[in-house]
Coordinates of C-alpha atoms in Angstrom, one line a residue:
X1 CA 2.6 92.9 -46.7
X2 CA 6.3 93.4 -48.3
X3 CA 6.3 96.4 -50.8
X4 CA 5.8 96.0 -54.0
X5 CA 6.8 99.1 -55.8
X6 CA 10.5 98.6 -56.9
X7 CA 11.4 102.3 -56.7
X8 CA 10.7 102.2 -53.3
X9 CA 12.4 99.1 -52.5
X10 CA 15.3 100.5 -53.8
X11 CA 15.0 104.0 -51.9
X12 CA 15.2 102.2 -48.8
X13 CA 17.5 99.9 -49.3
X14 CA 20.2 102.1 -50.5
X15 CA 20.2 104.1 -47.2
X16 CA 23.0 101.5 -46.5
X17 CA 25.3 103.3 -49.0
X18 CA 24.3 106.5 -47.6
X19 CA 25.9 105.2 -44.1
X20 CA 29.3 105.0 -46.1
X21 CA 28.4 108.6 -47.3
X22 CA 28.1 109.1 -43.2
X23 CA 31.6 107.9 -42.6
X24 CA 33.2 109.6 -45.2
X25 CA 32.0 113.7 -44.0
X26 CA 32.0 112.9 -40.3
X27 CA 35.8 112.1 -41.0
X28 CA 36.6 115.1 -43.6
X29 CA 34.7 117.6 -41.5
X30 CA 36.3 117.0 -38.6
X31 CA 39.6 116.6 -39.0
X32 CA 40.5 120.6 -39.6
X33 CA 38.4 121.4 -36.9
X34 CA 40.8 122.4 -33.4
X35 CA 38.6 120.3 -31.2
X36 CA 38.9 117.1 -33.0
X37 CA 42.7 118.1 -33.7
X38 CA 44.0 119.2 -29.4
X39 CA 41.8 115.9 -27.8
X40 CA 43.8 113.9 -30.1
X41 CA 47.0 115.8 -30.7
X42 CA 50.4 114.2 -31.4
X43 CA 51.7 117.3 -32.4
X44 CA 52.7 120.8 -31.0
X45 CA 50.5 123.4 -30.4
X46 CA 51.2 127.3 -31.6
X47 CA 50.3 130.5 -29.3
X48 CA 47.7 130.8 -31.0
X49 CA 45.9 127.6 -29.6
X50 CA 46.1 125.4 -32.7
X51 CA 47.0 121.9 -32.7
X52 CA 48.9 119.9 -35.4
X53 CA 46.3 117.2 -34.2
X54 CA 47.5 113.0 -35.0
X55 CA 50.6 112.8 -36.8
X56 CA 49.9 112.0 -40.6
X57 CA 50.6 108.6 -40.6
X58 CA 48.0 108.3 -37.5
X59 CA 45.2 109.8 -39.3
X60 CA 45.9 107.9 -42.8
X61 CA 45.4 105.2 -40.0
X62 CA 42.3 106.4 -38.2
X63 CA 41.3 107.2 -42.0
X64 CA 42.1 104.0 -43.4
X65 CA 40.3 101.5 -39.9
X66 CA 36.8 101.7 -41.9
X67 CA 37.8 100.4 -45.3
X68 CA 40.0 97.8 -43.4
X69 CA 37.1 96.7 -42.0
X70 CA 34.6 97.0 -45.2
X71 CA 37.3 94.7 -47.2
X72 CA 36.9 92.3 -44.3
X73 CA 33.5 92.1 -44.0
X74 CA 33.0 92.5 -48.2
X75 CA 34.7 89.0 -48.2
X76 CA 32.8 87.4 -45.3
X77 CA 29.3 89.3 -47.0
X78 CA 29.3 86.6 -49.9
X79 CA 28.7 84.0 -47.1
X80 CA 26.8 85.2 -45.1
X81 CA 24.0 86.6 -47.8
X82 CA 24.3 83.1 -49.7
X83 CA 23.0 81.2 -46.4
X84 CA 20.8 84.0 -45.0
X85 CA 19.7 86.1 -48.0
X86 CA 20.4 89.3 -49.3
X87 CA 18.0 90.8 -47.3
X88 CA 18.9 89.7 -43.6
X89 CA 22.5 91.0 -44.6
X90 CA 21.7 94.0 -44.7
X91 CA 20.0 93.9 -41.5
X92 CA 23.1 92.2 -39.7
X93 CA 25.0 95.1 -41.0
X94 CA 22.9 97.6 -39.7
X95 CA 23.4 96.6 -36.4
X96 CA 27.2 96.2 -36.9
X97 CA 27.4 99.9 -37.9
X98 CA 24.9 101.0 -34.5
X99 CA 27.7 99.2 -32.6
X100 CA 30.8 100.9 -34.4
X101 CA 28.8 104.6 -33.6
X102 CA 28.6 104.2 -30.2
X103 CA 32.2 103.2 -29.7
X104 CA 32.9 106.2 -31.7
X105 CA 31.1 108.9 -30.3
X106 CA 32.5 107.0 -27.1
X107 CA 35.8 107.2 -27.9
X108 CA 38.5 108.1 -25.4
X109 CA 41.8 107.6 -27.1
X110 CA 42.7 107.1 -30.7
X111 CA 43.2 103.4 -30.5
X112 CA 39.2 103.6 -29.7
X113 CA 38.8 106.0 -32.1
X114 CA 40.4 103.2 -34.6
X115 CA 38.3 100.3 -33.1
X116 CA 34.9 101.7 -33.6
X117 CA 35.4 102.8 -37.1
X118 CA 36.8 99.4 -38.0
X119 CA 33.3 97.8 -36.7
X120 CA 31.6 100.4 -38.5
X121 CA 33.3 99.0 -42.1
X122 CA 32.2 96.1 -41.6
X123 CA 28.5 97.2 -41.8
X124 CA 29.8 99.4 -44.6
X125 CA 31.3 96.4 -46.3
X126 CA 28.5 94.1 -45.8
X127 CA 25.8 96.2 -46.9
X128 CA 28.3 97.7 -50.1
X129 CA 28.4 94.3 -51.0
X130 CA 24.8 93.1 -51.2
X131 CA 22.4 95.9 -51.7
X132 CA 23.6 96.7 -55.2
X133 CA 23.1 92.6 -55.5
X134 CA 19.6 92.4 -53.7
X135 CA 18.4 95.4 -56.3
X136 CA 20.0 93.9 -59.0
X137 CA 18.2 90.8 -58.5
X138 CA 14.7 92.7 -58.2
X139 CA 15.0 95.0 -60.8
X140 CA 13.7 94.9 -64.2
X141 CA 16.6 95.4 -67.4
X142 CA 15.2 98.9 -68.5
X143 CA 15.8 100.3 -64.7
X144 CA 18.4 98.0 -63.5
X145 CA 20.8 100.7 -63.8
X146 CA 18.8 103.4 -62.4
X147 CA 18.1 102.0 -59.2
X148 CA 21.2 100.0 -58.6
X149 CA 22.9 103.9 -59.0
X150 CA 20.8 105.2 -56.5
X151 CA 23.3 103.3 -54.3
X152 CA 25.7 105.7 -55.2
X153 CA 23.2 109.2 -54.9
X154 CA 22.6 107.7 -51.6
X155 CA 26.7 107.9 -50.3
X156 CA 26.7 111.5 -52.2
X157 CA 23.3 112.7 -50.0
X158 CA 25.0 110.5 -46.8
X159 CA 27.9 112.6 -47.2
X160 CA 26.5 116.4 -48.2
X161 CA 24.2 115.1 -44.8
X162 CA 26.7 114.6 -42.1
X163 CA 29.1 117.0 -43.7
X164 CA 26.6 120.1 -42.7
X165 CA 25.9 118.5 -39.5
X166 CA 29.5 118.1 -38.8
X167 CA 29.7 121.9 -39.6
X168 CA 27.2 122.9 -38.1
X169 CA 28.7 121.2 -34.8
X170 CA 32.1 122.4 -35.1
X171 CA 30.9 125.7 -32.9
X172 CA 30.2 123.8 -30.4
X173 CA 33.2 123.9 -27.8
X174 CA 35.3 121.0 -26.6
X175 CA 34.3 117.3 -27.4
X176 CA 30.4 117.5 -28.6
X177 CA 31.8 118.9 -31.4
X178 CA 32.6 115.2 -32.9
X179 CA 31.1 113.3 -30.4
X180 CA 27.3 114.4 -31.6
X181 CA 28.0 114.0 -35.1
X182 CA 29.6 110.7 -34.7
X183 CA 26.2 109.5 -32.1
X184 CA 23.8 110.7 -35.1
X185 CA 25.0 108.6 -37.6
X186 CA 23.2 105.9 -35.7
X187 CA 20.3 106.8 -37.1
X188 CA 19.8 106.3 -40.7
X189 CA 21.1 102.6 -39.9
X190 CA 18.1 102.4 -37.7
X191 CA 15.5 103.2 -39.9
X192 CA 17.1 100.9 -42.8
X193 CA 17.3 98.0 -40.1
X194 CA 13.4 98.3 -39.6
X195 CA 12.3 99.3 -43.3
X196 CA 14.1 96.0 -44.2
X197 CA 11.3 94.4 -42.8
X198 CA 8.6 95.7 -45.5
X199 CA 11.0 94.7 -48.0
X200 CA 11.0 91.4 -50.4
X201 CA 13.6 88.9 -50.9
X202 CA 15.6 88.8 -53.6
X203 CA 13.4 86.0 -55.9
X204 CA 16.6 84.6 -57.5
X205 CA 18.1 84.3 -54.1
X206 CA 14.4 82.4 -52.9
X207 CA 15.1 80.6 -56.4
X208 CA 18.6 79.1 -54.8
X209 CA 16.6 77.7 -52.0
X210 CA 13.9 75.9 -53.7
X211 CA 11.3 78.3 -52.6
X212 CA 9.6 78.5 -55.9
X213 CA 6.6 79.7 -54.3
X214 CA 8.2 82.5 -53.1
X215 CA 9.8 83.4 -55.7
X216 CA 7.0 83.6 -58.1
X217 CA 5.2 85.7 -55.5
X218 CA 7.9 88.3 -55.6
X219 CA 8.1 88.3 -59.2
X220 CA 4.4 88.7 -59.0
X221 CA 4.1 91.7 -56.6
X222 CA 7.7 93.8 -58.8
X223 CA 6.8 93.0 -61.5
X224 CA 3.6 92.3 -62.8
X225 CA 1.8 94.8 -60.0
X226 CA 0.0 92.0 -58.5
X227 CA -0.9 89.4 -61.4
X228 CA 0.7 86.0 -61.4
X229 CA -0.7 86.0 -65.4
X230 CA 1.2 89.3 -66.5
X231 CA 4.1 87.8 -69.7
X232 CA 7.4 89.2 -68.0
X233 CA 6.6 87.7 -65.2
X234 CA 6.2 84.2 -66.6
X235 CA 9.0 85.2 -68.8
X236 CA 11.4 86.3 -65.8
X237 CA 9.9 82.9 -63.8
X238 CA 11.0 80.9 -67.0
X239 CA 14.3 82.3 -67.5
X240 CA 15.2 81.9 -63.4
X241 CA 14.2 78.3 -63.5
X242 CA 16.3 77.2 -66.8
X243 CA 19.0 79.3 -65.2
X244 CA 19.2 77.4 -61.9
X245 CA 18.5 74.0 -63.5
X246 CA 21.4 74.1 -65.1
X247 CA 23.2 75.8 -62.0
X248 CA 22.5 73.3 -60.0
X249 CA 24.6 70.8 -60.4
X250 CA 27.6 73.9 -58.9
X251 CA 25.3 74.9 -56.1
X252 CA 28.2 74.7 -53.5
X253 CA 30.2 77.6 -54.5
X254 CA 33.6 78.7 -53.6
X255 CA 36.0 81.7 -54.0
X256 CA 38.0 79.8 -55.8
X257 CA 35.4 79.1 -58.6
X258 CA 36.2 82.8 -60.0
X259 CA 39.2 82.1 -60.4
X260 CA 38.6 79.1 -62.9
X261 CA 39.2 79.8 -67.0
X262 CA 35.9 79.8 -67.8
X263 CA 35.4 82.7 -65.0
X264 CA 38.6 84.2 -64.6
X265 CA 37.8 87.1 -67.2
X266 CA 34.6 88.5 -65.5
X267 CA 36.1 87.8 -62.0
X268 CA 38.8 90.3 -63.2
X269 CA 36.6 93.4 -64.7
X270 CA 34.6 93.3 -61.7
X271 CA 37.2 93.4 -59.6
X272 CA 38.8 96.4 -61.1
X273 CA 36.0 98.3 -61.6
X274 CA 35.7 98.4 -58.0
X275 CA 39.7 99.2 -58.0
X276 CA 39.8 101.3 -60.6
X277 CA 37.1 103.8 -58.7
X278 CA 39.0 104.1 -55.9
X279 CA 42.4 104.9 -58.4
X280 CA 40.8 107.8 -59.7
X281 CA 41.9 109.8 -56.9
X282 CA 38.6 110.5 -55.4
X283 CA 39.1 109.7 -51.9
X284 CA 41.8 112.4 -52.2
X285 CA 38.7 114.9 -52.5
X286 CA 36.4 113.4 -50.4
X287 CA 38.5 112.4 -47.1
X288 CA 40.7 115.1 -47.6
X289 CA 39.3 118.1 -49.3
X290 CA 40.1 120.2 -46.3
X291 CA 43.7 119.8 -47.0
X292 CA 43.6 120.6 -50.6
X293 CA 41.7 123.8 -49.9
X294 CA 44.1 124.5 -46.9
X295 CA 46.6 124.6 -49.7
X296 CA 44.3 126.7 -52.2
X297 CA 44.4 129.9 -49.4
X298 CA 40.9 128.7 -47.6
X299 CA 41.4 128.7 -44.0
X300 CA 39.1 127.9 -41.6
X301 CA 34.8 128.5 -42.1
X302 CA 35.7 129.8 -45.1
X303 CA 37.6 126.2 -46.3
X304 CA 34.4 124.2 -44.5
X305 CA 31.9 125.8 -46.9
X306 CA 33.7 125.7 -49.8
X307 CA 34.6 122.4 -49.1
X308 CA 30.7 121.7 -48.3
X309 CA 30.0 122.9 -51.9
X310 CA 31.9 120.1 -53.8
X311 CA 28.8 117.5 -51.9
X312 CA 26.2 120.0 -53.6
X313 CA 27.9 119.3 -57.0
X314 CA 28.6 115.5 -55.8
X315 CA 24.5 115.0 -54.9
X316 CA 23.4 117.3 -58.7
X317 CA 25.9 115.8 -61.1
X318 CA 24.9 112.3 -59.7
X319 CA 21.2 112.4 -61.3
X320 CA 22.0 112.5 -64.6
X321 CA 23.1 109.2 -64.6
X322 CA 20.5 107.7 -62.6
X323 CA 17.9 108.9 -65.5
X324 CA 19.9 107.9 -68.8
X325 CA 22.5 105.5 -67.4
X326 CA 20.2 102.6 -69.1
X327 CA 20.3 104.5 -72.2
X328 CA 23.8 105.5 -72.3
X329 CA 25.3 102.5 -71.2
X330 CA 28.2 101.5 -68.7
X331 CA 30.9 101.3 -71.3
X332 CA 31.1 105.0 -72.8
X333 CA 30.3 106.6 -69.3
X334 CA 33.1 105.0 -67.5
X335 CA 35.7 106.0 -71.0
X336 CA 34.1 109.5 -70.6
X337 CA 34.6 110.1 -67.2
X338 CA 38.5 108.4 -67.2
X339 CA 39.6 111.4 -69.4
X340 CA 37.7 114.2 -67.9
X341 CA 39.1 112.9 -64.5
X342 CA 42.7 112.8 -66.0
X343 CA 42.5 115.9 -67.4
X344 CA 41.5 118.0 -64.1
X345 CA 44.3 116.0 -62.3
X346 CA 47.1 116.8 -64.7
X347 CA 45.3 120.8 -64.6
X348 CA 45.7 120.8 -60.9
X349 CA 49.0 119.0 -60.3
X350 CA 50.5 121.7 -62.8
X351 CA 48.9 124.6 -61.2
X352 CA 50.4 123.7 -57.8
X353 CA 53.3 122.6 -59.3
X354 CA 54.2 126.0 -61.4
X355 CA 52.3 128.9 -58.7
X356 CA 53.2 126.3 -55.2
X357 CA 54.9 128.4 -52.4
X358 CA 56.7 125.6 -50.3
X359 CA 55.6 126.2 -46.9
X360 CA 58.2 123.5 -44.6
X361 CA 56.3 123.3 -41.8
X362 CA 52.5 123.6 -43.4
X363 CA 49.8 125.4 -43.6
X364 CA 48.5 126.2 -40.5
X365 CA 51.1 123.8 -38.7
X366 CA 49.4 121.4 -41.3
X367 CA 51.8 119.3 -42.7
X368 CA 49.8 117.6 -45.3
X369 CA 49.6 120.7 -46.4
X370 CA 53.0 122.3 -47.6
X371 CA 52.3 123.9 -50.7
X372 CA 50.3 127.4 -50.7
X373 CA 48.9 128.9 -54.3
X374 CA 47.1 132.3 -54.4
X375 CA 45.5 134.6 -56.9
X376 CA 44.1 132.9 -59.9
X377 CA 46.1 130.1 -59.8
X378 CA 44.1 128.9 -55.8
X379 CA 41.0 129.8 -58.1
X380 CA 42.3 127.3 -60.8
X381 CA 42.8 124.8 -58.0
X382 CA 39.5 124.8 -56.6
X383 CA 37.5 125.4 -60.1
X384 CA 39.5 121.8 -61.3
X385 CA 38.6 120.4 -57.9
X386 CA 34.8 120.8 -58.6
X387 CA 34.5 119.9 -62.1
X388 CA 36.5 116.6 -60.9
X389 CA 33.8 115.7 -58.5
X390 CA 31.3 117.1 -61.5
X391 CA 33.1 114.5 -63.9
X392 CA 33.4 111.4 -61.3
X393 CA 29.4 111.4 -60.2
X394 CA 27.9 111.4 -63.3
X395 CA 30.3 108.5 -64.0
X396 CA 33.0 105.8 -62.2
X397 CA 30.8 107.1 -59.4
X398 CA 27.2 105.0 -59.6
X399 CA 28.7 102.5 -62.5
X400 CA 30.8 100.8 -59.9
X401 CA 28.1 99.5 -58.2
X402 CA 26.0 99.2 -61.2
X403 CA 28.1 97.0 -63.2
X404 CA 30.3 94.0 -61.3
X405 CA 26.3 92.9 -60.1
X406 CA 25.8 92.1 -64.0
X407 CA 28.4 89.9 -65.0
X408 CA 27.9 87.1 -63.3
X409 CA 25.9 83.8 -62.7
X410 CA 23.3 83.5 -60.6
X411 CA 25.7 80.8 -58.4
X412 CA 28.3 82.9 -58.3
X413 CA 26.9 86.3 -57.9
X414 CA 27.1 87.3 -54.0
X415 CA 30.3 86.0 -53.6
X416 CA 31.9 87.3 -56.6
X417 CA 30.5 90.9 -56.0
X418 CA 31.6 90.4 -52.5
X419 CA 35.0 90.1 -53.7
X420 CA 34.3 92.8 -56.4
X421 CA 34.0 95.0 -53.6
X422 CA 36.2 94.1 -51.3
X423 CA 39.1 95.1 -54.0
X424 CA 37.2 98.5 -53.3
X425 CA 38.1 98.6 -49.6
X426 CA 41.2 97.2 -49.8
X427 CA 42.8 99.6 -52.0
X428 CA 40.1 102.5 -50.3
X429 CA 42.5 101.3 -46.8
X430 CA 45.5 102.2 -48.7
X431 CA 44.8 105.2 -50.4
X432 CA 43.4 106.7 -47.0
X433 CA 46.9 105.1 -45.4
X434 CA 48.7 106.4 -48.2
X435 CA 47.3 110.3 -48.8
X436 CA 48.4 112.1 -46.3
X437 CA 51.9 111.2 -45.8
X438 CA 51.9 111.5 -49.6
X439 CA 50.3 114.8 -49.4
X440 CA 53.4 115.8 -46.7
X441 CA 56.6 114.3 -48.7
X442 CA 55.7 114.5 -52.3
X443 CA 53.4 117.4 -52.7
X444 CA 51.9 118.3 -56.1
X445 CA 53.0 115.0 -57.2
X446 CA 50.1 113.0 -55.5
X447 CA 47.7 114.3 -58.7
X448 CA 50.5 112.9 -61.5
X449 CA 50.2 109.3 -59.8
X450 CA 46.3 109.5 -60.1
X451 CA 45.8 111.6 -63.4
X452 CA 48.4 108.3 -64.9
X453 CA 45.8 106.0 -63.2
X454 CA 42.7 107.3 -65.2
X455 CA 44.4 106.9 -68.4
X456 CA 45.5 103.4 -67.3
X457 CA 41.8 102.9 -66.7
X458 CA 40.9 103.7 -70.1
X459 CA 42.7 101.6 -72.0
X460 CA 41.5 99.3 -70.0
X461 CA 37.9 99.3 -70.7
X462 CA 37.8 100.1 -73.9
X463 CA 39.3 96.8 -74.8
X464 CA 38.5 94.4 -71.6
X465 CA 35.2 95.6 -70.3
X466 CA 31.6 94.7 -72.6
X467 CA 28.2 96.6 -72.2
X468 CA 25.8 94.7 -70.0
X469 CA 23.1 97.9 -69.9
X470 CA 19.3 96.5 -71.2
X471 CA 20.5 92.9 -70.6
X472 CA 18.5 90.3 -68.7
X473 CA 21.2 89.1 -66.0
X474 CA 21.3 85.3 -67.3
X475 CA 21.8 86.8 -70.6
X476 CA 24.8 88.9 -69.8
X477 CA 26.0 84.8 -68.9
X478 CA 25.1 84.1 -73.3
X479 CA 27.2 87.2 -74.5
X480 CA 30.2 86.0 -72.3
X481 CA 29.9 82.2 -73.5
X482 CA 29.5 83.3 -77.2
X483 CA 31.4 80.1 -78.5
X484 CA 31.7 82.6 -82.1
X485 CA 34.2 85.1 -79.9
X486 CA 37.9 84.4 -78.0
X487 CA 36.9 81.6 -75.7
X488 CA 36.3 82.5 -72.1
X489 CA 35.7 85.6 -73.0
X490 CA 32.8 85.9 -75.7
X491 CA 32.1 88.9 -77.4
X492 CA 34.9 91.3 -77.5
X493 CA 34.1 94.2 -75.2
X494 CA 34.5 96.9 -78.2
X495 CA 31.5 95.3 -80.3
X496 CA 29.0 95.4 -77.8
X497 CA 25.8 97.4 -77.9
X498 CA 23.4 98.8 -75.4
X499 CA 20.1 96.8 -75.6
X500 CA 18.1 99.4 -74.1
X501 CA 15.4 99.4 -76.9
X502 CA 15.1 95.6 -77.0
X503 CA 14.9 95.4 -73.2
X504 CA 11.9 97.6 -73.4
X505 CA 10.2 95.3 -75.7
X506 CA 10.5 92.8 -73.8
X507 CA 9.2 94.3 -70.8
X508 CA 6.4 94.9 -72.5
X509 CA 5.9 91.4 -73.7
X510 CA 7.3 91.5 -77.8
X511 CA 9.5 87.9 -76.7
X512 CA 10.1 87.6 -80.6
X513 CA 12.5 90.6 -80.8
X514 CA 16.0 89.3 -79.5
X515 CA 17.2 90.8 -76.5
X516 CA 20.5 91.8 -78.1
X517 CA 21.2 92.5 -82.3
X518 CA 24.5 91.4 -81.1
X519 CA 23.4 87.5 -80.5
X520 CA 24.4 85.8 -83.5
X521 CA 22.2 82.1 -84.2
X522 CA 24.6 80.1 -82.9
X523 CA 25.4 81.9 -79.7
X524 CA 21.1 81.2 -79.4
X525 CA 21.2 77.9 -80.3
X526 CA 24.1 77.3 -78.0
X527 CA 22.6 78.8 -74.9
X528 CA 19.7 76.8 -76.0
X529 CA 21.6 73.8 -75.4
X530 CA 23.1 74.6 -72.1
X531 CA 19.6 75.2 -71.2
X532 CA 18.1 71.9 -72.3
X533 CA 21.4 69.8 -70.5

């Protein structure tokens, strides 16, 4: 019998996010080790035996291979998910991850390593796009943000666990120092594959396939705690039926539908949520943190231990978002996060620019670390780096996964979230490739670029990103089609509010109370007319 506890369902499903975390730190913790640098060396070796490792362009390409594969897979995952279901798509991703990990583990050269990471990226692309869809279609409105946000928490756990595994393996002599961690990362994918067998399919996907009895059974299992006559189950089931009857005529959806006038606004919001999450500069801190701390004067094991602290901060600071994101709302969280991250990025740029000493050959023969600071400035760089991570973790980290699945109607949700996630991965790819040469050529100015991006995202969110917290997915549609607002936009973003209390009332059977005080009588009437059509 499938598992019905929504927290357990989410806990199993988000292991797919953990795979992305494993991949991040399996690279960030290893690129600074001499075993890796000497095995894949394309430069010189000094008298102490320290190798330069791959060139900055090559290292950027190795790192970017994973998000490159994820970009393609995220686009494909929309079709895969619509045909086979959210659950089966995630299981297919697990099989792909195992294949990629085997190739990485056995890598004999840079080409083989890059190919393995590209294949791993296919899994991450599928899971990162479809796990949030799967959970959002199962979760009740008052818990949706918390549960989808578990994806980001799983990523942070994956980063931290794999970093410490890689750190421990760094004391092994020879190629086992990186082959062991790359092999061990298969284990969570295998566990996820078998765990998904015990989870129910998305009720909204079942409805789309006219499997109404199964749809009702899943709602009864997850929301009704086994009671088929639960008022909340009845309401959810009726809303799904009404929505799907209206959308049936548009059942055959292509990606072009997302760029029609009535959908383009939502498409751009979902896409830019993921794009901005990358342009915060977080990947500078995740993939290449060892380069940053090398510039701050930390070397060898001290560098790795200091780097690991930020991963612990990442895990711990994600927890407040999981507990309160549905009460805080999406908009305030994104706005506060953008301001804080901008502050720490500009502070780091200032410290490196004013107190840094230029090292032409690179600190410890690493061309990506051509600026070195010491004393109080070094401590300031380390502190600002930790504060940046502490600002990202409860804000853009989880919300970038929570927000996109909430924006779209059922008929396009799978493909729309896949497209949004592909934006994440193409920019992840670009930044993974861009950052090593950027550190080598423009040094501290790299931080200025990301700081400006944070300022831009604040303005964009304020004017264009509406609040979705507490609203059932079917009600979000009414918010975007409100005739009292601008055409194709609906209620202006800055006028939208959190509807957590109203959602709690609905889940307890109070159907008289409106889902949000923003809904005008005309809007309710308009939505009713659409349902009757």
